[in-house]
C-alpha cells in the first residue's frame, strides 16, 4: 500500500483481544460495512444539530457541539461514491480521535447504523485489489473478509484531508 501500512494493520493503536485479534467498532454507511479500531472511538452519540460551514469541503462541511467542544462532522459517503442520504432512526455519530498530519484531531463521523464492538483477526485483513473496485485505494487501509461479507477499514487521515 502506498502509505506504508501493511496488510493486517487495522488502526492506529493496539487493541488486542484475548485471542490476538483486534477490537473494532463495526458500522454501516449505505450498503457498505466498515470497521474502525475501537481505541479511536471516544463515544457514539445520537445525531445532534449541525451547523454548515461556508466554503468547507463537501465531505466535512458541518460542525457539531460535543460536550462543549466544536467538532467537525464528516460524512464520507461522497468519498466512496455513495449518494447523500437523510438521517434514519438508526443514524449515529461516532466521535473519533484521529491522527491527521501527526496531530490528534477529534472528529464526528456520520454512520447509518452502528453495530457491536467485535474482534477481528488481523490475519484476515487484505490490501485493496488494484482492479475490480470503484473505491479509491488511498481511502482504504484494508479489507476484512468476515463470513460472506467484506468489511472496509477506512484510511481516515486520507479521507479527511
PDB file of C-alpha atoms in Angstrom:
ATOM      1  CA  UNK A   1       0.000   0.000   0.000  1.00  0.00           C
ATOM      2  CA  UNK A   2       1.215   3.482  -0.738  1.00  0.00           C
ATOM      3  CA  UNK A   3       1.118   4.768   2.872  1.00  0.00           C
ATOM      4  CA  UNK A   4       3.368   2.033   4.181  1.00  0.00           C
ATOM      5  CA  UNK A   5       0.563   0.245   6.007  1.00  0.00           C
ATOM      6  CA  UNK A   6       0.889  -3.462   5.661  1.00  0.00           C
ATOM      7  CA  UNK A   7      -1.853  -5.964   5.166  1.00  0.00           C
ATOM      8  CA  UNK A   8      -3.151  -6.925   8.576  1.00  0.00           C
ATOM      9  CA  UNK A   9      -2.973  -3.438  10.109  1.00  0.00           C
ATOM     10  CA  UNK A  10      -6.375  -2.215  11.249  1.00  0.00           C
ATOM     11  CA  UNK A  11      -5.770   1.030  13.029  1.00  0.00           C
ATOM     12  CA  UNK A  12      -3.564   3.373  14.929  1.00  0.00           C
ATOM     13  CA  UNK A  13      -3.149   1.538  18.201  1.00  0.00           C
ATOM     14  CA  UNK A  14      -3.083  -1.958  19.610  1.00  0.00           C
ATOM     15  CA  UNK A  15      -6.471  -3.007  20.933  1.00  0.00           C
ATOM     16  CA  UNK A  16      -5.714  -6.680  21.150  1.00  0.00           C
ATOM     17  CA  UNK A  17      -8.341  -9.129  22.236  1.00  0.00           C
ATOM     18  CA  UNK A  18      -7.867 -12.290  24.220  1.00  0.00           C
ATOM     19  CA  UNK A  19      -7.114 -14.396  21.136  1.00  0.00           C
ATOM     20  CA  UNK A  20      -4.721 -11.942  19.493  1.00  0.00           C
ATOM     21  CA  UNK A  21      -7.483 -10.255  17.466  1.00  0.00           C
ATOM     22  CA  UNK A  22      -8.182  -6.552  17.396  1.00  0.00           C
ATOM     23  CA  UNK A  23     -11.282  -4.906  18.863  1.00  0.00           C
ATOM     24  CA  UNK A  24     -13.164  -2.919  16.221  1.00  0.00           C
ATOM     25  CA  UNK A  25     -16.384  -0.945  16.052  1.00  0.00           C
ATOM     26  CA  UNK A  26     -18.489  -2.129  13.124  1.00  0.00           C
ATOM     27  CA  UNK A  27     -20.793   0.316  11.327  1.00  0.00           C
ATOM     28  CA  UNK A  28     -22.642   0.734   8.057  1.00  0.00           C
ATOM     29  CA  UNK A  29     -22.797   3.621   5.617  1.00  0.00           C
ATOM     30  CA  UNK A  30     -25.184   2.992   2.737  1.00  0.00           C
ATOM     31  CA  UNK A  31     -24.747  -0.635   1.750  1.00  0.00           C
ATOM     32  CA  UNK A  32     -21.106  -0.859   2.841  1.00  0.00           C
ATOM     33  CA  UNK A  33     -19.807  -2.214   6.148  1.00  0.00           C
ATOM     34  CA  UNK A  34     -16.872  -0.503   7.845  1.00  0.00           C
ATOM     35  CA  UNK A  35     -14.662  -1.207  10.870  1.00  0.00           C
ATOM     36  CA  UNK A  36     -12.552   1.138  12.972  1.00  0.00           C
ATOM     37  CA  UNK A  37     -10.083   0.343  15.726  1.00  0.00           C
ATOM     38  CA  UNK A  38     -12.130   0.592  18.934  1.00  0.00           C
ATOM     39  CA  UNK A  39      -9.328   2.641  20.501  1.00  0.00           C
ATOM     40  CA  UNK A  40     -10.115   5.506  18.109  1.00  0.00           C
ATOM     41  CA  UNK A  41     -13.749   5.745  19.198  1.00  0.00           C
ATOM     42  CA  UNK A  42     -14.347   8.136  22.094  1.00  0.00           C
ATOM     43  CA  UNK A  43     -18.123   7.755  22.105  1.00  0.00           C
ATOM     44  CA  UNK A  44     -21.146   7.006  19.952  1.00  0.00           C
ATOM     45  CA  UNK A  45     -23.949   9.558  20.125  1.00  0.00           C
ATOM     46  CA  UNK A  46     -27.375  10.154  18.655  1.00  0.00           C
ATOM     47  CA  UNK A  47     -27.400  12.807  15.918  1.00  0.00           C
ATOM     48  CA  UNK A  48     -27.295  16.362  17.231  1.00  0.00           C
ATOM     49  CA  UNK A  49     -27.904  19.649  15.401  1.00  0.00           C
ATOM     50  CA  UNK A  50     -25.119  20.530  12.976  1.00  0.00           C
ATOM     51  CA  UNK A  51     -24.112  23.905  11.582  1.00  0.00           C
ATOM     52  CA  UNK A  52     -22.977  24.249   7.966  1.00  0.00           C
ATOM     53  CA  UNK A  53     -19.599  25.901   7.398  1.00  0.00           C
ATOM     54  CA  UNK A  54     -19.425  28.128   4.333  1.00  0.00           C
ATOM     55  CA  UNK A  55     -16.650  27.184   1.906  1.00  0.00           C
ATOM     56  CA  UNK A  56     -15.877  23.870   3.616  1.00  0.00           C
ATOM     57  CA  UNK A  57     -15.163  20.693   1.690  1.00  0.00           C
ATOM     58  CA  UNK A  58     -18.346  18.705   0.879  1.00  0.00           C
ATOM     59  CA  UNK A  59     -17.410  15.658   2.967  1.00  0.00           C
ATOM     60  CA  UNK A  60     -16.722  17.705   6.109  1.00  0.00           C
ATOM     61  CA  UNK A  61     -18.920  20.779   5.750  1.00  0.00           C
ATOM     62  CA  UNK A  62     -20.612  20.879   9.162  1.00  0.00           C
ATOM     63  CA  UNK A  63     -19.651  21.247  12.813  1.00  0.00           C
ATOM     64  CA  UNK A  64     -21.356  19.975  15.965  1.00  0.00           C
ATOM     65  CA  UNK A  65     -21.137  20.804  19.650  1.00  0.00           C
ATOM     66  CA  UNK A  66     -19.981  17.688  21.501  1.00  0.00           C
ATOM     67  CA  UNK A  67     -19.893  18.311  25.244  1.00  0.00           C
ATOM     68  CA  UNK A  68     -18.924  21.968  24.777  1.00  0.00           C
ATOM     69  CA  UNK A  69     -16.317  21.325  22.060  1.00  0.00           C
ATOM     70  CA  UNK A  70     -16.640  22.336  18.424  1.00  0.00           C
ATOM     71  CA  UNK A  71     -16.128  19.147  16.399  1.00  0.00           C
ATOM     72  CA  UNK A  72     -16.057  18.792  12.594  1.00  0.00           C
ATOM     73  CA  UNK A  73     -18.747  16.418  11.278  1.00  0.00           C
ATOM     74  CA  UNK A  74     -17.611  14.151   8.438  1.00  0.00           C
ATOM     75  CA  UNK A  75     -19.968  12.390   6.050  1.00  0.00           C
ATOM     76  CA  UNK A  76     -17.690  10.194   3.936  1.00  0.00           C
ATOM     77  CA  UNK A  77     -20.366   8.974   1.504  1.00  0.00           C
ATOM     78  CA  UNK A  78     -19.054  11.082  -1.369  1.00  0.00           C
ATOM     79  CA  UNK A  79     -15.529   9.746  -0.834  1.00  0.00           C
ATOM     80  CA  UNK A  80     -16.901   6.252  -1.512  1.00  0.00           C
ATOM     81  CA  UNK A  81     -19.168   7.276  -4.402  1.00  0.00           C
ATOM     82  CA  UNK A  82     -22.385   6.962  -2.381  1.00  0.00           C
ATOM     83  CA  UNK A  83     -25.371   9.279  -2.763  1.00  0.00           C
ATOM     84  CA  UNK A  84     -26.369  11.604   0.068  1.00  0.00           C
ATOM     85  CA  UNK A  85     -28.965  10.196   2.456  1.00  0.00           C
ATOM     86  CA  UNK A  86     -31.253  11.540   5.146  1.00  0.00           C
ATOM     87  CA  UNK A  87     -30.829  10.503   8.762  1.00  0.00           C
ATOM     88  CA  UNK A  88     -32.814   7.485   9.912  1.00  0.00           C
ATOM     89  CA  UNK A  89     -33.729   6.283  13.416  1.00  0.00           C
ATOM     90  CA  UNK A  90     -30.509   4.181  13.331  1.00  0.00           C
ATOM     91  CA  UNK A  91     -28.182   7.082  12.393  1.00  0.00           C
ATOM     92  CA  UNK A  92     -25.398   7.720  14.903  1.00  0.00           C
ATOM     93  CA  UNK A  93     -22.317   9.926  15.139  1.00  0.00           C
ATOM     94  CA  UNK A  94     -19.059   8.195  16.021  1.00  0.00           C
ATOM     95  CA  UNK A  95     -16.836  10.656  17.881  1.00  0.00           C
ATOM     96  CA  UNK A  96     -13.281   9.685  16.999  1.00  0.00           C
ATOM     97  CA  UNK A  97      -9.749  10.760  17.751  1.00  0.00           C
ATOM     98  CA  UNK A  98      -7.811  10.557  14.500  1.00  0.00           C
ATOM     99  CA  UNK A  99      -4.186  11.409  13.750  1.00  0.00           C
ATOM    100  CA  UNK A 100      -4.149  13.990  10.948  1.00  0.00           C
ATOM    101  CA  UNK A 101      -0.736  15.237   9.937  1.00  0.00           C
ATOM    102  CA  UNK A 102       0.672  13.583  13.051  1.00  0.00           C
ATOM    103  CA  UNK A 103      -1.591  15.545  15.405  1.00  0.00           C
ATOM    104  CA  UNK A 104      -4.625  14.132  17.227  1.00  0.00           C
ATOM    105  CA  UNK A 105      -7.914  15.573  15.940  1.00  0.00           C
ATOM    106  CA  UNK A 106     -11.404  14.912  17.263  1.00  0.00           C
ATOM    107  CA  UNK A 107     -13.980  14.441  14.520  1.00  0.00           C
ATOM    108  CA  UNK A 108     -17.510  13.061  14.397  1.00  0.00           C
ATOM    109  CA  UNK A 109     -18.377  10.598  11.626  1.00  0.00           C
ATOM    110  CA  UNK A 110     -21.914  10.005  10.353  1.00  0.00           C
ATOM    111  CA  UNK A 111     -22.905   6.314  10.327  1.00  0.00           C
ATOM    112  CA  UNK A 112     -26.235   4.911   9.146  1.00  0.00           C
ATOM    113  CA  UNK A 113     -26.043   2.182  11.782  1.00  0.00           C
ATOM    114  CA  UNK A 114     -23.504   1.197  14.417  1.00  0.00           C
ATOM    115  CA  UNK A 115     -23.127  -2.445  15.389  1.00  0.00           C
ATOM    116  CA  UNK A 116     -21.464  -4.000  18.416  1.00  0.00           C
ATOM    117  CA  UNK A 117     -17.768  -3.982  19.095  1.00  0.00           C
ATOM    118  CA  UNK A 118     -16.289  -7.200  17.763  1.00  0.00           C
ATOM    119  CA  UNK A 119     -12.916  -8.839  17.386  1.00  0.00           C
ATOM    120  CA  UNK A 120     -11.203  -9.122  14.024  1.00  0.00           C
ATOM    121  CA  UNK A 121      -8.158 -11.240  13.334  1.00  0.00           C
ATOM    122  CA  UNK A 122      -5.558  -9.010  11.638  1.00  0.00           C
ATOM    123  CA  UNK A 123      -4.556 -12.059   9.569  1.00  0.00           C
ATOM    124  CA  UNK A 124      -7.948 -11.759   7.816  1.00  0.00           C
ATOM    125  CA  UNK A 125      -7.073  -8.271   6.518  1.00  0.00           C
ATOM    126  CA  UNK A 126      -6.065  -7.846   2.896  1.00  0.00           C
ATOM    127  CA  UNK A 127      -4.917  -4.944   0.786  1.00  0.00           C
ATOM    128  CA  UNK A 128      -7.356  -3.386  -1.675  1.00  0.00           C
ATOM    129  CA  UNK A 129      -7.233  -5.203  -5.016  1.00  0.00           C
ATOM    130  CA  UNK A 130      -5.719  -2.988  -7.730  1.00  0.00           C
ATOM    131  CA  UNK A 131      -8.645  -3.708 -10.079  1.00  0.00           C
ATOM    132  CA  UNK A 132     -12.311  -4.509  -9.675  1.00  0.00           C
ATOM    133  CA  UNK A 133     -13.298  -1.910  -7.080  1.00  0.00           C
ATOM    134  CA  UNK A 134     -14.741   1.558  -7.519  1.00  0.00           C
ATOM    135  CA  UNK A 135     -13.186   2.851  -4.291  1.00  0.00           C
ATOM    136  CA  UNK A 136     -10.078   4.985  -4.310  1.00  0.00           C
ATOM    137  CA  UNK A 137      -7.389   2.749  -2.795  1.00  0.00           C
ATOM    138  CA  UNK A 138      -5.833   5.585  -0.765  1.00  0.00           C
ATOM    139  CA  UNK A 139      -9.104   5.768   1.235  1.00  0.00           C
ATOM    140  CA  UNK A 140      -8.892   2.151   2.356  1.00  0.00           C
ATOM    141  CA  UNK A 141      -6.397   0.783   4.881  1.00  0.00           C
ATOM    142  CA  UNK A 142      -7.547  -2.820   4.420  1.00  0.00           C
ATOM    143  CA  UNK A 143     -10.456  -5.086   3.566  1.00  0.00           C
ATOM    144  CA  UNK A 144     -11.527  -7.770   6.030  1.00  0.00           C
ATOM    145  CA  UNK A 145     -13.417 -10.886   4.992  1.00  0.00           C
ATOM    146  CA  UNK A 146     -15.971 -11.821   7.645  1.00  0.00           C
ATOM    147  CA  UNK A 147     -18.163 -14.723   6.589  1.00  0.00           C
ATOM    148  CA  UNK A 148     -19.673 -13.781   3.236  1.00  0.00           C
ATOM    149  CA  UNK A 149     -19.192 -10.055   3.787  1.00  0.00           C
ATOM    150  CA  UNK A 150     -16.323  -7.694   3.020  1.00  0.00           C
ATOM    151  CA  UNK A 151     -15.655  -5.007   5.601  1.00  0.00           C
ATOM    152  CA  UNK A 152     -13.786  -1.817   4.732  1.00  0.00           C
ATOM    153  CA  UNK A 153     -11.191  -0.482   7.157  1.00  0.00           C
ATOM    154  CA  UNK A 154     -11.030   3.174   6.070  1.00  0.00           C
ATOM    155  CA  UNK A 155      -7.869   5.262   5.979  1.00  0.00           C
ATOM    156  CA  UNK A 156      -9.367   8.227   7.812  1.00  0.00           C
ATOM    157  CA  UNK A 157      -6.389  10.564   7.540  1.00  0.00           C
ATOM    158  CA  UNK A 158      -6.547  10.383   3.733  1.00  0.00           C
ATOM    159  CA  UNK A 159     -10.350  10.631   3.680  1.00  0.00           C
ATOM    160  CA  UNK A 160     -10.425  13.714   5.890  1.00  0.00           C
ATOM    161  CA  UNK A 161      -7.681  15.586   4.008  1.00  0.00           C
TER     162      UNK A 161
END
